[in-house]
Amino acid sequence: MAPLTSVILSSVFVYLTHAHKHGVQVIGELKKGLNPITIKELSFGSEYLFTAIKTGTVTGVIALAEGIAVGRSFAMLKNYNIDGNKEMIAFGMMNIAGSCTSCYVTTGPFSRSAVNLNAGCKTAMSNIVMAITVMITLLFLIPLFYYTPIVVLSSIIVSAMLGLINYKEAIHLWSLDKFDFVVCMSAFLGVVFWSVEIGLVIAVALSLLRVLLFVARPKTYALGHIPNSSIYRSIDQYQNAKNIPGILILQMDAPIYFANAAYLRERILRWVDEEEDKLKSLGGNSLQYVILSLSAVGNIDTSGITMLGEVKKLMERRGLKLILANPGGEVIKKMNKAKLIDVVAEEWIYLTVGEAIGACNFMLR
């Protein structure tokens, strides 16, 4: 009731004091009635058809993205699920129907959704009630809004939006993942200082950048043996993981594509150099085997296949043996088609790191 009361009281106050004549901006005169049916005016032979298609495509994509993003935000807030496909169908049907009466492209705007939420609406029935109310207003009540101050409408939207700001979640993002916090704040500032579309574009762009960074710069780990087990884990993560003398075990934590193939090759060679220098300084056994654990490599492309072949040749020049462990079905299929299995030699491809270690230890004896 508070927003409605604010609108009524402010309109009466402006009317009685003539505040609109002293700098207070009001809604002013609005056209009364419903839009006429304009489907008969649709023309596919217009010279502006291409411009309309281009603009409509961009506008439609932005509207869909904004609507689904807003819907998911409220779904997370109230702990319910939404179906993105159904949302798209609803937006599409709504805009097709609206275009027959010269309506603007519409979506699920954040501000009005926030007002709807704060009013206590819980089901889609609220949209029907709202549509009927708007229709009655357009037909009969439009003149009553002439003196409504714009600042009051803005304050209603702002007050509804403030209730949606979850600063605790932002603090949680900061403590959990700094990049996620940057994405969150960038989207927030983009919406506050520009528009929902700009904020959404910034958030999507940063998220895509992060995905590209993950793909282009995947992590590689040196694995060690957990005592009294057959498990091999990252030496950096598990302090009790032990190196195997004469054997370097590496795990790549991403699919191998053209974007990261060169990087992974350099990382493997750097790991080998560091391990050889370490063994020389300790005066222990020299490095003889390099095992690549491919368990986290879900896919590989031509550049990745070529990279593995190059690594194989580089290892041979150093007098080292390259062993592949636990390649996935898709990876082994492409390796077979590319004849990489013949290059590596089938007897040096194992199902697990443990089996590869066992074979290496047997050869070392």
XYZ file of C-alpha atoms in Angstrom:
365
model
C 0.000 0.000 0.000
C 2.923 2.354 0.603
C 3.721 2.950 -3.110
C 0.055 3.559 -3.968
C -0.336 5.905 -1.013
C 2.789 7.810 -2.066
C 1.473 8.261 -5.600
C -1.940 9.488 -4.422
C -0.657 11.878 -1.754
C 2.100 13.327 -3.950
C -0.310 13.864 -6.849
C -2.802 15.638 -4.580
C -0.026 17.756 -3.068
C 1.293 18.841 -6.479
C -2.239 19.637 -7.645
C -3.035 21.760 -4.592
C 0.282 23.629 -4.496
C 0.813 23.917 -8.274
C 4.321 22.575 -7.697
C 4.578 21.549 -11.344
C 4.762 25.250 -12.184
C 7.751 25.673 -9.876
C 10.169 23.096 -11.255
C 8.712 19.806 -10.004
C 8.648 17.389 -12.936
C 5.394 15.510 -13.353
C 4.231 12.821 -15.731
C 2.096 15.285 -17.624
C -0.455 14.519 -20.270
C -0.592 10.940 -21.495
C -2.501 9.533 -24.421
C -5.681 7.861 -23.259
C -6.919 4.503 -24.540
C -5.461 1.295 -25.965
C -3.275 1.032 -29.045
C -5.218 0.174 -32.198
C -4.600 -3.072 -34.082
C -1.804 -2.426 -36.578
C -1.184 -5.885 -38.015
C -2.640 -4.733 -41.335
C 0.152 -2.181 -41.623
C 2.815 -4.896 -41.615
C 4.812 -4.628 -44.844
C 7.538 -6.971 -46.052
C 8.342 -4.784 -49.024
C 9.436 -1.757 -47.049
C 12.827 -0.198 -47.687
C 13.440 -0.325 -43.932
C 12.883 -4.087 -43.672
C 16.584 -4.964 -43.391
C 17.130 -2.289 -40.751
C 14.133 -3.584 -38.813
C 15.442 -7.164 -38.953
C 18.926 -6.139 -37.827
C 17.670 -3.930 -35.007
C 15.029 -6.439 -33.970
C 17.554 -9.270 -33.771
C 19.920 -7.321 -31.526
C 17.083 -5.977 -29.390
C 15.521 -9.413 -29.079
C 18.757 -11.064 -27.960
C 19.373 -8.364 -25.353
C 15.769 -8.551 -24.141
C 15.952 -12.332 -23.811
C 19.267 -12.199 -21.977
C 18.021 -9.501 -19.633
C 14.732 -11.249 -18.939
C 16.306 -14.627 -18.205
C 19.018 -13.040 -16.050
C 16.406 -11.137 -14.044
C 14.259 -14.248 -13.723
C 17.147 -16.314 -12.419
C 18.087 -13.581 -9.959
C 14.623 -13.643 -8.419
C 14.531 -17.441 -8.600
C 17.712 -17.635 -6.525
C 16.341 -15.038 -4.128
C 13.127 -16.971 -3.503
C 14.560 -20.476 -3.993
C 12.591 -21.705 -6.992
C 13.524 -22.867 -10.483
C 12.775 -21.385 -13.888
C 12.965 -22.978 -17.318
C 14.988 -20.830 -19.713
C 13.301 -22.356 -22.765
C 9.831 -21.558 -21.440
C 10.965 -18.037 -20.604
C 12.110 -17.544 -24.199
C 8.836 -18.895 -25.573
C 6.883 -16.597 -23.266
C 8.903 -13.529 -24.283
C 8.562 -14.423 -27.947
C 4.794 -14.937 -27.850
C 4.364 -11.802 -25.762
C 6.297 -9.655 -28.215
C 4.601 -11.186 -31.254
C 1.217 -10.326 -29.757
C 2.433 -6.885 -28.716
C 3.797 -6.105 -32.169
C 0.270 -6.382 -33.540
C -0.650 -3.274 -31.542
C 2.575 -1.274 -31.996
C 3.925 -2.099 -28.529
C 7.537 -1.683 -27.527
C 9.749 -4.749 -27.234
C 9.111 -5.960 -23.709
C 10.862 -8.331 -21.341
C 11.041 -8.969 -17.605
C 12.455 -5.625 -16.402
C 14.371 -5.686 -13.159
C 12.809 -2.570 -11.653
C 9.175 -3.540 -12.206
C 9.872 -7.123 -11.162
C 11.329 -5.784 -7.917
C 8.227 -3.661 -7.309
C 6.065 -6.690 -8.061
C 8.042 -8.796 -5.588
C 7.870 -6.194 -2.830
C 4.118 -5.916 -3.344
C 3.847 -9.551 -2.267
C 3.077 -11.154 -5.638
C 3.878 -14.858 -5.762
C 2.232 -16.378 -8.856
C 1.668 -15.563 -12.512
C -1.884 -14.550 -11.616
C -0.425 -11.244 -10.482
C 0.490 -10.503 -14.108
C -3.122 -10.988 -15.182
C -4.337 -8.671 -12.435
C -1.659 -6.144 -13.360
C -2.572 -6.310 -17.056
C -6.255 -5.726 -16.290
C -5.358 -2.861 -13.970
C -3.167 -1.249 -16.623
C -5.927 -1.633 -19.207
C -8.487 0.018 -16.914
C -5.992 2.764 -16.140
C -5.319 3.424 -19.821
C -9.026 3.569 -20.590
C -10.320 5.608 -17.662
C -7.691 6.748 -15.136
C -4.909 8.271 -17.245
C -5.910 11.909 -16.524
C -5.453 11.279 -12.788
C -1.717 10.710 -13.274
C -1.090 14.119 -14.805
C 0.189 15.577 -11.524
C 2.147 12.546 -10.331
C 5.777 13.607 -9.659
C 8.391 11.603 -11.522
C 10.595 11.615 -8.424
C 7.951 9.624 -6.534
C 7.890 6.929 -9.205
C 11.683 6.835 -9.121
C 11.718 6.504 -5.344
C 9.304 3.571 -5.515
C 11.603 1.765 -7.926
C 14.743 2.619 -5.943
C 13.220 1.467 -2.654
C 12.218 -1.817 -4.254
C 15.694 -2.271 -5.735
C 17.456 -1.601 -2.434
C 15.700 -4.562 -0.893
C 17.308 -6.806 -3.499
C 20.897 -5.814 -2.690
C 22.495 -8.702 -0.817
C 25.755 -7.304 0.500
C 26.443 -10.492 2.471
C 26.561 -12.452 -0.781
C 29.031 -9.920 -2.199
C 31.252 -10.370 0.863
C 30.969 -14.127 0.423
C 32.053 -13.812 -3.215
C 35.063 -11.722 -2.171
C 36.183 -14.320 0.342
C 35.518 -17.217 -2.032
C 36.610 -15.983 -5.465
C 37.953 -12.504 -6.189
C 37.190 -12.729 -9.904
C 33.547 -13.589 -9.241
C 33.401 -10.536 -6.987
C 34.803 -8.375 -9.795
C 32.160 -9.733 -12.192
C 29.437 -9.071 -9.628
C 30.526 -5.498 -8.922
C 31.075 -4.738 -12.609
C 27.537 -5.839 -13.413
C 26.198 -3.858 -10.447
C 28.019 -0.655 -11.386
C 27.069 -1.086 -15.035
C 23.388 -1.281 -14.099
C 23.601 1.620 -11.635
C 25.489 4.069 -13.843
C 24.310 2.992 -17.297
C 21.601 0.380 -17.849
C 20.685 -3.244 -17.269
C 21.879 -4.079 -20.776
C 25.305 -2.530 -20.190
C 25.672 -4.292 -16.846
C 24.679 -7.589 -18.413
C 27.112 -7.161 -21.303
C 29.956 -6.359 -18.897
C 29.211 -9.415 -16.758
C 28.958 -11.737 -19.767
C 32.156 -10.322 -21.303
C 34.128 -10.806 -18.087
C 32.745 -14.321 -17.653
C 33.736 -15.230 -21.212
C 37.179 -13.752 -20.596
C 37.550 -15.970 -17.562
C 36.529 -19.051 -19.534
C 39.067 -18.180 -22.225
C 41.775 -17.726 -19.604
C 40.960 -21.105 -18.072
C 41.102 -22.764 -21.477
C 44.213 -20.936 -22.668
C 46.130 -21.275 -19.388
C 45.101 -24.579 -17.788
C 46.794 -25.745 -14.630
C 49.320 -28.556 -14.624
C 50.222 -30.510 -11.516
C 53.087 -32.725 -10.479
C 51.637 -35.834 -8.853
C 53.112 -37.851 -6.038
C 52.303 -41.154 -4.368
C 50.257 -41.176 -1.166
C 52.012 -43.654 1.185
C 50.246 -46.950 1.922
C 47.825 -46.498 -0.974
C 47.587 -46.690 -4.744
C 46.546 -43.044 -5.010
C 48.499 -40.290 -6.752
C 47.705 -36.669 -5.935
C 49.143 -33.187 -6.375
C 52.359 -32.664 -4.458
C 51.430 -29.043 -3.782
C 48.066 -29.989 -2.297
C 49.129 -33.066 -0.322
C 52.297 -32.648 1.689
C 52.628 -36.377 2.310
C 52.624 -37.160 -1.423
C 56.038 -38.556 -2.365
C 57.952 -38.242 -5.625
C 58.839 -41.447 -7.438
C 62.614 -41.612 -8.085
C 63.414 -41.219 -11.772
C 59.768 -40.607 -12.710
C 57.897 -37.327 -13.240
C 54.093 -37.541 -13.179
C 52.175 -34.593 -14.635
C 48.449 -34.011 -14.849
C 46.779 -31.519 -17.182
C 43.557 -30.066 -15.856
C 41.705 -29.134 -19.066
C 40.912 -30.283 -22.594
C 43.776 -29.728 -25.024
C 42.890 -27.305 -27.815
C 44.731 -25.033 -30.213
C 44.386 -22.229 -27.659
C 46.426 -24.000 -24.984
C 48.495 -26.587 -26.862
C 51.613 -24.413 -27.117
C 51.275 -23.323 -23.493
C 50.977 -26.912 -22.261
C 54.006 -27.970 -24.279
C 56.071 -25.212 -22.673
C 54.752 -26.108 -19.230
C 55.659 -29.782 -19.679
C 59.175 -28.898 -20.812
C 59.557 -26.499 -17.887
C 58.454 -29.185 -15.441
C 60.993 -31.571 -16.963
C 63.787 -28.975 -16.750
C 62.976 -28.196 -13.128
C 62.827 -31.873 -12.189
C 66.156 -32.623 -13.868
C 67.812 -29.660 -12.147
C 66.354 -30.763 -8.827
C 67.627 -34.318 -9.208
C 71.090 -33.103 -10.221
C 71.312 -30.830 -7.193
C 70.309 -33.710 -4.903
C 72.671 -36.135 -6.590
C 69.940 -38.750 -6.954
C 68.792 -40.886 -9.850
C 68.402 -39.085 -13.154
C 64.981 -38.565 -14.674
C 64.038 -41.354 -17.064
C 60.243 -41.372 -17.431
C 57.623 -38.651 -17.878
C 54.037 -39.773 -17.281
C 51.193 -37.573 -18.517
C 47.928 -38.253 -16.712
C 45.110 -37.445 -19.152
C 42.222 -38.252 -16.805
C 41.070 -34.600 -16.762
C 41.455 -34.162 -20.532
C 37.916 -34.607 -21.793
C 38.704 -33.766 -25.397
C 41.576 -32.986 -27.710
C 41.825 -31.412 -31.147
C 44.365 -31.622 -33.959
C 46.669 -29.077 -32.331
C 46.630 -31.100 -29.123
C 47.476 -34.300 -30.987
C 50.349 -32.521 -32.718
C 51.559 -31.156 -29.388
C 51.709 -34.627 -27.830
C 53.664 -35.870 -30.828
C 56.120 -32.991 -30.475
C 56.525 -33.642 -26.754
C 57.213 -37.293 -27.532
C 60.031 -36.315 -29.915
C 61.473 -33.781 -27.464
C 61.512 -36.380 -24.700
C 63.331 -38.856 -26.946
C 66.004 -36.264 -27.738
C 66.610 -35.923 -24.008
C 66.749 -39.668 -23.547
C 63.418 -39.761 -21.710
C 60.408 -41.985 -22.225
C 56.931 -40.427 -22.535
C 54.044 -42.423 -21.069
C 50.334 -41.614 -21.292
C 47.974 -42.662 -18.517
C 44.177 -42.857 -18.405
C 43.223 -41.163 -21.696
C 39.454 -40.802 -22.122
C 37.408 -42.473 -24.823
C 37.221 -39.400 -27.059
C 40.932 -38.726 -26.620
C 42.021 -42.285 -27.403
C 39.711 -42.322 -30.435
C 41.353 -39.225 -31.915
C 44.813 -40.463 -31.028
C 44.062 -43.664 -32.899
C 42.773 -41.809 -35.965
C 45.838 -39.551 -35.962
C 48.184 -42.563 -35.613
C 49.576 -41.028 -32.421
C 49.251 -44.386 -30.685
C 51.798 -45.757 -33.138
C 54.116 -42.843 -32.373
C 53.874 -43.193 -28.595
C 53.735 -46.999 -28.824
C 50.704 -48.815 -27.496
C 52.688 -50.504 -24.735
C 53.347 -47.070 -23.191
C 49.681 -46.165 -22.774
C 48.120 -47.320 -19.495
C 44.708 -47.224 -17.878
C 45.936 -45.755 -14.606
C 48.919 -43.887 -13.237
C 49.549 -46.810 -10.881
C 49.930 -49.251 -13.781
C 52.277 -46.838 -15.547
C 54.381 -46.508 -12.380
C 54.512 -50.280 -12.033
C 55.770 -50.659 -15.604
C 58.397 -47.965 -15.089
C 59.649 -49.517 -11.855
C 59.891 -52.878 -13.589
C 61.997 -51.349 -16.364
C 64.173 -49.480 -13.857
C 65.105 -52.757 -12.169
